[in-house]
Structure formats: C-alpha cells, structure tokens
Short mmCIF file of N, CA and C in Angstrom, two decimals:
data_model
loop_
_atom_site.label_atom_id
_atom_site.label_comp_id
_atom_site.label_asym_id
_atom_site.label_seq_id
_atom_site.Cartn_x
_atom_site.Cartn_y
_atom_site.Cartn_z
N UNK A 1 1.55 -9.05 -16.09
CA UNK A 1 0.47 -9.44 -15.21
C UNK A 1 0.87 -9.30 -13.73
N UNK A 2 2.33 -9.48 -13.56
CA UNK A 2 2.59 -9.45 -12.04
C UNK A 2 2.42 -8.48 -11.78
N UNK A 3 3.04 -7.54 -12.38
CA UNK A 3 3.12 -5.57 -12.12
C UNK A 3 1.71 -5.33 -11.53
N UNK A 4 0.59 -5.66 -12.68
CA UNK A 4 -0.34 -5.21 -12.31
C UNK A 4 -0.99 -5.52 -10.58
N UNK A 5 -1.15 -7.16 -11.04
CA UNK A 5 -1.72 -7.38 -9.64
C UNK A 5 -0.56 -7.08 -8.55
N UNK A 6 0.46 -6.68 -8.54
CA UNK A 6 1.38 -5.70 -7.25
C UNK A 6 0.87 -4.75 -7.07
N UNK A 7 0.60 -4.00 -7.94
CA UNK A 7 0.05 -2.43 -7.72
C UNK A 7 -1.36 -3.16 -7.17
N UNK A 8 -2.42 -3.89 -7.62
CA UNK A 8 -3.99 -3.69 -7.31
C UNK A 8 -3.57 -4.19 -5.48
N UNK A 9 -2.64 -5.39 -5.40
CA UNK A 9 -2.72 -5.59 -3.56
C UNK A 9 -2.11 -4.82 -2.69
N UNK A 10 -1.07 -3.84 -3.58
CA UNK A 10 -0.97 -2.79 -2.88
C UNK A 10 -1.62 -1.53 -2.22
N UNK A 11 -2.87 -1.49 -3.49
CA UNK A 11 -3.95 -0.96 -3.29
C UNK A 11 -4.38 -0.92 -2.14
N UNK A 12 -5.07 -2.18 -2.32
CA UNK A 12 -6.35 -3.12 -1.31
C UNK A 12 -5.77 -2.56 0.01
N UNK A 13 -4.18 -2.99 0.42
CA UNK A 13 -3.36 -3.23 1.14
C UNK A 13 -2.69 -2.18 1.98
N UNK A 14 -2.73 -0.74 0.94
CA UNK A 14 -2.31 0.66 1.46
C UNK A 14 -2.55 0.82 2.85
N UNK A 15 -3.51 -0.08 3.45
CA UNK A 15 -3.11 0.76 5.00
C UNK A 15 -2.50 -0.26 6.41
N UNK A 16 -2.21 -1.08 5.48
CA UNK A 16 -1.34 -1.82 6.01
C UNK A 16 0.48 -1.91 6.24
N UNK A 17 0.70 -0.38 5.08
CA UNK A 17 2.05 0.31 5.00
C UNK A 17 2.24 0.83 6.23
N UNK A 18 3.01 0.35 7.10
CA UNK A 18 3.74 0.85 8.48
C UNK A 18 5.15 1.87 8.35
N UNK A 19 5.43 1.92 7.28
CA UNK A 19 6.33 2.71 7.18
C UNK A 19 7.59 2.85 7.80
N UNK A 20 8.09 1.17 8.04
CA UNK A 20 8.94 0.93 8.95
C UNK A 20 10.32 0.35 7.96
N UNK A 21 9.62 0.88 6.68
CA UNK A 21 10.81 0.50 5.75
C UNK A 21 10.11 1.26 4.39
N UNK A 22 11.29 1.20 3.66
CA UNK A 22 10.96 2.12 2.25
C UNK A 22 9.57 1.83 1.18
N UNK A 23 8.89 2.50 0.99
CA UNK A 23 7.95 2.35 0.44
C UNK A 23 8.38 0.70 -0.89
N UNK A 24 9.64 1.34 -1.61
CA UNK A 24 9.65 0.54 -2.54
C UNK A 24 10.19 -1.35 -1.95
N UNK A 25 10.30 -0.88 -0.69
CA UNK A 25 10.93 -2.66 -0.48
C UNK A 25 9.72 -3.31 0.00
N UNK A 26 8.67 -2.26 0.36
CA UNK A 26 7.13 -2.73 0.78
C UNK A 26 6.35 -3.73 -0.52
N UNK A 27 6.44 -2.71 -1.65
CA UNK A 27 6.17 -3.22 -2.92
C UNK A 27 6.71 -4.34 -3.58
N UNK A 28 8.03 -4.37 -3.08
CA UNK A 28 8.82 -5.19 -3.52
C UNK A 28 8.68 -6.42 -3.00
N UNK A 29 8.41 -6.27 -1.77
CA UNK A 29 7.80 -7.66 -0.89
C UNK A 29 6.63 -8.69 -1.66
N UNK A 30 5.41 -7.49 -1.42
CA UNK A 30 4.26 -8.32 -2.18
C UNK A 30 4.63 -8.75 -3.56
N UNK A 31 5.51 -8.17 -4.20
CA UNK A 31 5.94 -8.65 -5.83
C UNK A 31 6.66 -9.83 -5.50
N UNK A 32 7.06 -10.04 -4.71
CA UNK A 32 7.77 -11.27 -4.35
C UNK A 32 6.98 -12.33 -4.05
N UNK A 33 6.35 -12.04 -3.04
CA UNK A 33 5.23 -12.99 -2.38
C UNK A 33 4.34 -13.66 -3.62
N UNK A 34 3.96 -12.44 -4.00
CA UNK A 34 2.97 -12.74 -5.45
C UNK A 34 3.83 -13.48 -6.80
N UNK A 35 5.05 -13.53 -6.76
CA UNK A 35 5.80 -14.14 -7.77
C UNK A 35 6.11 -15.70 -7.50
N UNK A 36 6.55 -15.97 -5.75
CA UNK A 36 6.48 -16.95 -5.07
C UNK A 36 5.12 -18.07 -5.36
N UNK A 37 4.17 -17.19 -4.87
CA UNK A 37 2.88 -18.09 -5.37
C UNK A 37 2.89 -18.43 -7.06
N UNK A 38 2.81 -17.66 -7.51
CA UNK A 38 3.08 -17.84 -8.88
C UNK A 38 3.84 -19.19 -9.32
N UNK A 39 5.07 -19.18 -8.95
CA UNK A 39 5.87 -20.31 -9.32
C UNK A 39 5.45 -21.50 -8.59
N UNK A 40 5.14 -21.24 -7.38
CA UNK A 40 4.42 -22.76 -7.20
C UNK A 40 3.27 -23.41 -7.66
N UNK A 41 2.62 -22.18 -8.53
CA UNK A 41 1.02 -22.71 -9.32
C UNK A 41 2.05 -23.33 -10.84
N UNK A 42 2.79 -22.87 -10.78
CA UNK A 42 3.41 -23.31 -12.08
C UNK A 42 4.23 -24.76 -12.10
N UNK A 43 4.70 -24.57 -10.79
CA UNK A 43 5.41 -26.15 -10.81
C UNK A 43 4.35 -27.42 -10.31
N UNK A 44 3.70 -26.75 -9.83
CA UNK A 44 2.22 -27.98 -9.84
C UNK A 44 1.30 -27.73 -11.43
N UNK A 45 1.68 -27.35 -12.74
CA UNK A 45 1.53 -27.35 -13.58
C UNK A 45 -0.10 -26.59 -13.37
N UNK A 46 -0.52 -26.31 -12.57
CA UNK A 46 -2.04 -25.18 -12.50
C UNK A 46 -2.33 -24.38 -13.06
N UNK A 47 -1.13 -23.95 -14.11
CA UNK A 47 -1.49 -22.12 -14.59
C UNK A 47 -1.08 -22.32 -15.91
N UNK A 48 -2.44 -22.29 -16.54
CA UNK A 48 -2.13 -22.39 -18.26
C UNK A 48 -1.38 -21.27 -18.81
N UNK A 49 -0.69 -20.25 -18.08
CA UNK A 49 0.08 -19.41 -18.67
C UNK A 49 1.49 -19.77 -18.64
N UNK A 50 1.57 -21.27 -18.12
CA UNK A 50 2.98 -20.95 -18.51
C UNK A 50 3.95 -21.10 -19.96
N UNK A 51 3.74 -21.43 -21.01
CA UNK A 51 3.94 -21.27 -22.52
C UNK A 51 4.28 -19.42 -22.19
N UNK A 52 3.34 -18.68 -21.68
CA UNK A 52 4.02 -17.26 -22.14
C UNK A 52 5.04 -16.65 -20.79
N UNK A 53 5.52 -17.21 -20.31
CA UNK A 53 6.30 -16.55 -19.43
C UNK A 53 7.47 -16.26 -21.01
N UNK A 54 8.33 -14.87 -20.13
CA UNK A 54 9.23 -14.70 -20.98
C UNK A 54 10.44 -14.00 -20.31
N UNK A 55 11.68 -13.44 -20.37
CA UNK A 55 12.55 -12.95 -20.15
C UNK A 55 12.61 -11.89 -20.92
N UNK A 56 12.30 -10.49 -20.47
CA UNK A 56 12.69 -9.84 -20.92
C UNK A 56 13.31 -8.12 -20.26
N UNK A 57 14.31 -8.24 -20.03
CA UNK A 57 15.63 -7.34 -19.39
C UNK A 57 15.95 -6.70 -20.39
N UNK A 58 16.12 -5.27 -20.25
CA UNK A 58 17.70 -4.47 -21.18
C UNK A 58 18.61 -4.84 -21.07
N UNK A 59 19.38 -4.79 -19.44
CA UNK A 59 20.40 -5.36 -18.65
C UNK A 59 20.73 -6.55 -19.20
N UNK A 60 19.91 -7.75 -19.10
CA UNK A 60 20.10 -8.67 -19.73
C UNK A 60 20.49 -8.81 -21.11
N UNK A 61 19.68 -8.26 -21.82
CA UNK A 61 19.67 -8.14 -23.68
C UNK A 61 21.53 -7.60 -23.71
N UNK A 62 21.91 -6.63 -23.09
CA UNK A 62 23.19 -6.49 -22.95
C UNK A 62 24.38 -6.87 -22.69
N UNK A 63 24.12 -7.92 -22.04
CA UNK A 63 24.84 -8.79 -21.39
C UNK A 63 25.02 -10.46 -22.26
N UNK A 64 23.75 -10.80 -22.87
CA UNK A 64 23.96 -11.83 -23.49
C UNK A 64 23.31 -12.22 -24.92
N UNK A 65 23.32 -12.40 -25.68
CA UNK A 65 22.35 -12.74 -27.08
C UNK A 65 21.39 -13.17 -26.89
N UNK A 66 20.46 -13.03 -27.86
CA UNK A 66 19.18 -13.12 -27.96
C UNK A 66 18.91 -14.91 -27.94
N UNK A 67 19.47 -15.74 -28.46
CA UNK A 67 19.72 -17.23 -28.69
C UNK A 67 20.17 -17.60 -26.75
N UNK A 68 20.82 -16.71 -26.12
CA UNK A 68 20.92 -17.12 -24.93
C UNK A 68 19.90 -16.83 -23.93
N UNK A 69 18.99 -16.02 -23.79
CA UNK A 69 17.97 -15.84 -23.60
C UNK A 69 17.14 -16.76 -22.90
N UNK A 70 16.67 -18.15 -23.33
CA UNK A 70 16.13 -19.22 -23.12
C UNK A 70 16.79 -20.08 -22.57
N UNK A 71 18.13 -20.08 -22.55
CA UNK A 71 19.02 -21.22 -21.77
C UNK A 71 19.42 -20.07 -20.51
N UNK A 72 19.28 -19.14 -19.95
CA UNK A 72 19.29 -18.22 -19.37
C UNK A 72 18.08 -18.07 -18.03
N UNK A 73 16.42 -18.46 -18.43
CA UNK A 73 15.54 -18.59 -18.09
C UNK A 73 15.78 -19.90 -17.62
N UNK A 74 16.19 -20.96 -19.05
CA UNK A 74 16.26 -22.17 -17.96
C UNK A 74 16.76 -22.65 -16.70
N UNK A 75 18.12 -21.87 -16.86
CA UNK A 75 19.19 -21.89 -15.50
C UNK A 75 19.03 -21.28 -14.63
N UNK A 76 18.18 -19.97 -14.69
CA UNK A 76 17.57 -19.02 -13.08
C UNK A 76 16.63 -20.46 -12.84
N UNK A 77 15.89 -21.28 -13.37
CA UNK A 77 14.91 -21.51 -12.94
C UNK A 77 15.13 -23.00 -12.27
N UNK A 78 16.38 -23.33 -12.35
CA UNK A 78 17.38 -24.61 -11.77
C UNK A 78 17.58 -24.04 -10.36
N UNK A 79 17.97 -23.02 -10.07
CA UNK A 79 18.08 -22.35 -8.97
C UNK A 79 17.34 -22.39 -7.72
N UNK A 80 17.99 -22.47 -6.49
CA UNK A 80 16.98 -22.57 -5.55
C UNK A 80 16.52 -20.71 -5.40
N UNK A 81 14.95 -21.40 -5.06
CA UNK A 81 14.13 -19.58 -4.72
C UNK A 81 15.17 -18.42 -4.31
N UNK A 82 15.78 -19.07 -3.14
CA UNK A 82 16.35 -17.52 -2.70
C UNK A 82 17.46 -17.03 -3.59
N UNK A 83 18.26 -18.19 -3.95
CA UNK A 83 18.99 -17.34 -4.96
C UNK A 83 18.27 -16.92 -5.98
N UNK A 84 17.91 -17.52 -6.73
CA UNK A 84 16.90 -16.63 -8.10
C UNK A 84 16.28 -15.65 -8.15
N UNK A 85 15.38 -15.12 -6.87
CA UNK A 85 15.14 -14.04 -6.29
C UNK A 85 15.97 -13.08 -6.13
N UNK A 86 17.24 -13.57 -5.23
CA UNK A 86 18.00 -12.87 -5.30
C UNK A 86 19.09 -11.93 -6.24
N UNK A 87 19.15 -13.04 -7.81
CA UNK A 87 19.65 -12.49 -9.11
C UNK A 87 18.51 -11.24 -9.53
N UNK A 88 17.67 -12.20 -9.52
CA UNK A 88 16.53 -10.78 -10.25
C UNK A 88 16.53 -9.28 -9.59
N UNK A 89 16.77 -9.95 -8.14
CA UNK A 89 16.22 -8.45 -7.88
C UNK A 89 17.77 -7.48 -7.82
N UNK A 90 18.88 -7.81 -8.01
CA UNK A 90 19.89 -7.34 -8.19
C UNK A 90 20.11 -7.15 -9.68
N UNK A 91 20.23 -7.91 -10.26
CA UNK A 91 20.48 -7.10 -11.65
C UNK A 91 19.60 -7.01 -12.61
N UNK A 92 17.97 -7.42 -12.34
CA UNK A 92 16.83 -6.82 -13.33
C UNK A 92 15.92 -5.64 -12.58
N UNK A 93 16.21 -5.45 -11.02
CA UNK A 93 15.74 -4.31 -10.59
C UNK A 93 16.79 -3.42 -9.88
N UNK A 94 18.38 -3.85 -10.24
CA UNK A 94 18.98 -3.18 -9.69
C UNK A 94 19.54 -2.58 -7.98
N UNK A 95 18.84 -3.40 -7.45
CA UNK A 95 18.28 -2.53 -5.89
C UNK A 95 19.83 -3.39 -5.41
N UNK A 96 20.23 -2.58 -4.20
CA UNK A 96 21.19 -2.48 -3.37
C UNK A 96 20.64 -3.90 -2.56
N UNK A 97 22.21 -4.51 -2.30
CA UNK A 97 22.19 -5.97 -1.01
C UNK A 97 21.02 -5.29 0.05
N UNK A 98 21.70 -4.53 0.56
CA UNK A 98 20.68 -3.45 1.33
C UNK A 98 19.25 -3.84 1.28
N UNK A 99 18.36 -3.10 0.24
CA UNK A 99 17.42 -3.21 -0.45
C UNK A 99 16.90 -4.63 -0.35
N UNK A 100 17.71 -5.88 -1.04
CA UNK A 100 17.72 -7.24 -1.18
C UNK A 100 17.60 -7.84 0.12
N UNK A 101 17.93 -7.20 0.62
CA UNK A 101 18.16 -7.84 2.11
C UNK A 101 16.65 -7.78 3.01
N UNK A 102 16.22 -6.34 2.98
CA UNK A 102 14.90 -6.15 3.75
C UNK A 102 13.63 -6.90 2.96
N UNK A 103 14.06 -6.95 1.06
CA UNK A 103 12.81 -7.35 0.81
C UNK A 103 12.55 -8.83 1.52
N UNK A 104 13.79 -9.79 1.12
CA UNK A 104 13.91 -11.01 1.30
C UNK A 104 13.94 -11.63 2.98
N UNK A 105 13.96 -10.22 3.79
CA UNK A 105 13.74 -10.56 5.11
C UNK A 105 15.03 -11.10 5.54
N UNK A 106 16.18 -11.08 5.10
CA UNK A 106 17.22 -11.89 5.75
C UNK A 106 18.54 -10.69 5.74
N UNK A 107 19.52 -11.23 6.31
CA UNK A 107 20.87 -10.35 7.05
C UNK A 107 21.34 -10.06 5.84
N UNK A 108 22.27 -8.57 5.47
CA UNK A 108 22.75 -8.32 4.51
C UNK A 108 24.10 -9.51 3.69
N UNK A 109 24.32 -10.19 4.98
CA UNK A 109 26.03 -11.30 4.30
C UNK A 109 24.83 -12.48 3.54
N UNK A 110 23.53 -12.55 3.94
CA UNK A 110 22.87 -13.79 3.44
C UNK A 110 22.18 -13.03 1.88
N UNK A 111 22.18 -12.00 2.14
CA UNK A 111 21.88 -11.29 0.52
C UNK A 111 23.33 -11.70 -0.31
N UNK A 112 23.86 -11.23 0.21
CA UNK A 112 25.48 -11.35 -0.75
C UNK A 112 25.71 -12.44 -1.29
N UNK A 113 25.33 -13.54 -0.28
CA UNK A 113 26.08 -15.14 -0.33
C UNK A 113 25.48 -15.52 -1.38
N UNK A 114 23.45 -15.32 -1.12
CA UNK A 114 23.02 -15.89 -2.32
C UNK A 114 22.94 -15.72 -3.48
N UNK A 115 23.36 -14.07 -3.89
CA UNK A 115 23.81 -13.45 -4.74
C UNK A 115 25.14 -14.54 -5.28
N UNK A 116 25.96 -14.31 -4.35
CA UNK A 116 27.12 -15.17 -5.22
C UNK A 116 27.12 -16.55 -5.81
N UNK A 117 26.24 -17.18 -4.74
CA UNK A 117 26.17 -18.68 -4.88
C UNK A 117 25.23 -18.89 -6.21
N UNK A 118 24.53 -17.89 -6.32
CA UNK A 118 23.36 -18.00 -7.59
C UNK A 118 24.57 -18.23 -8.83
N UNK A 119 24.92 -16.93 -9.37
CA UNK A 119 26.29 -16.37 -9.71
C UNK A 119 27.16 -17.59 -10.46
N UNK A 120 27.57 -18.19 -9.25
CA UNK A 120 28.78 -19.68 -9.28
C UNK A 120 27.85 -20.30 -10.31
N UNK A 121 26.82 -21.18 -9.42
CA UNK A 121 25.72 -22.03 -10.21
C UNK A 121 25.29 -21.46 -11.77
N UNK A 122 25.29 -20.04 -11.99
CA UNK A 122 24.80 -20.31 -12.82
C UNK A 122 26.04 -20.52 -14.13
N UNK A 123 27.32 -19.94 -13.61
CA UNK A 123 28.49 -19.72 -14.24
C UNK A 123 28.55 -21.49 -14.66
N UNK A 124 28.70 -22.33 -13.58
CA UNK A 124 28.62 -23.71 -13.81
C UNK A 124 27.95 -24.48 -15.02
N UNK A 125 26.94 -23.63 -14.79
CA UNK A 125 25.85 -24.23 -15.60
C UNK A 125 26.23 -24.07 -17.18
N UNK A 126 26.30 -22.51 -17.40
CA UNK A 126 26.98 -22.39 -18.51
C UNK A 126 27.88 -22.96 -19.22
N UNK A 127 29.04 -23.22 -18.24
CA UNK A 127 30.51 -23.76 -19.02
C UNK A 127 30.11 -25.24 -19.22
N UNK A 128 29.28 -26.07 -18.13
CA UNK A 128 29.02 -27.33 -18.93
C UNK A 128 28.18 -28.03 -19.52
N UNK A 129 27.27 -26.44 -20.39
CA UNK A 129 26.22 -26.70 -21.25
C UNK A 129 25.26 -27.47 -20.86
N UNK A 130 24.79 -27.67 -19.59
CA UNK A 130 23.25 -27.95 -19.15
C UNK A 130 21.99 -27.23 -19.24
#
C-alpha cells in the first residue's frame, strides 16, 4: 500500500521535482514522509490495518529465521524514528549513508551514528531477550 500511494504523490507531485538531488532520494523522501504519517496513525491506534503490517525482506529472510521475523519487527519498532528509518533504508533498500543522509535531511556522520546506534540497540535487545 505504501509503494503505491509513493508512486500516486509522486505523481500529483512531479512538478514539484527540482532536481536538486537524485530522482530516487526525491521518492524516497515522500516514502518516508508517507511512512512517518503512517506510524503515527498507528500509534494513536487509527488505522485498522494494523493486524496486517508485515516484514517482509530477502536480505532479511537471509540473515535470520523465519520464527525471528516477529521479534525482529518488534525491536525496529522499540526504536527511535530516526534510527529505524535509518536500518530500513540501509539494509532493506540498500542505499548508501550518502543516499540516507539526503533522504533523512541530516549530515552524513548523523546517518552513520544512527545507523550504528540502531545496530547496538537492537543487538541489546536480542541478547537479553526483550
């Protein structure tokens, strides 16, 4: 559902592309923005979709079992925004600190940090089974 409505406000939105950065970190923005809202309709419990949210990565599937999966979702979602943002968009879309950096609007060492700090936390989380 997100995909879609990214592409339709990108649409709407096409001429509002200044071209002062890569097409895909443009996209990547509103997917953000639009994911942002999202989670706050969800933590004010507003959006009867949340039962189907799901996790689903290759990257991920590779990295951890299918049984981990759900304790996986739980722990990005312990996370403060910028780091969690920041995991996803590094290792479920792959994109460069670089990349991470322009979508999220902040300095490339503040991409890294929250990258790492996500990282720690979630390593934490793991080893003492929360």
């Amino acid at each position: 559902d997100m995909v879609q409505k990214t592409f339709i406000q990108a649409f709407k939105n096409g001429h509002k592309f200044k071209e002062k950065s890569e097409f895909k970190t443009w996209i990547f923005r509103i997917a953000l923005n639009l994911c942002k809202n999202q989670l706050r309709r969800l933590k004010r419990g507003t959006d009867p979709e949340l039962e189907k949210i799901d996790i689903e990565n290759k990257i991920l599937d590779n990295l951890i079992s299918k049984e981990k999966a759900k304790e996986l979702y739980k722990a990005l979602n312990k996370l403060p925004d910028k780091q969690r943002f920041t995991i996803i968009l590094r290792i479920y879309h792959e994109l460069s600190y670089q990349d991470i950096a322009k979508i999220m609007e902040c300095p490339l060492g503040t991409a890294k940090a929250n990258f790492h700090h996500g990282v720690l936390t979630l390593k934490r989380q793991f080893k003492s089974g929360e």
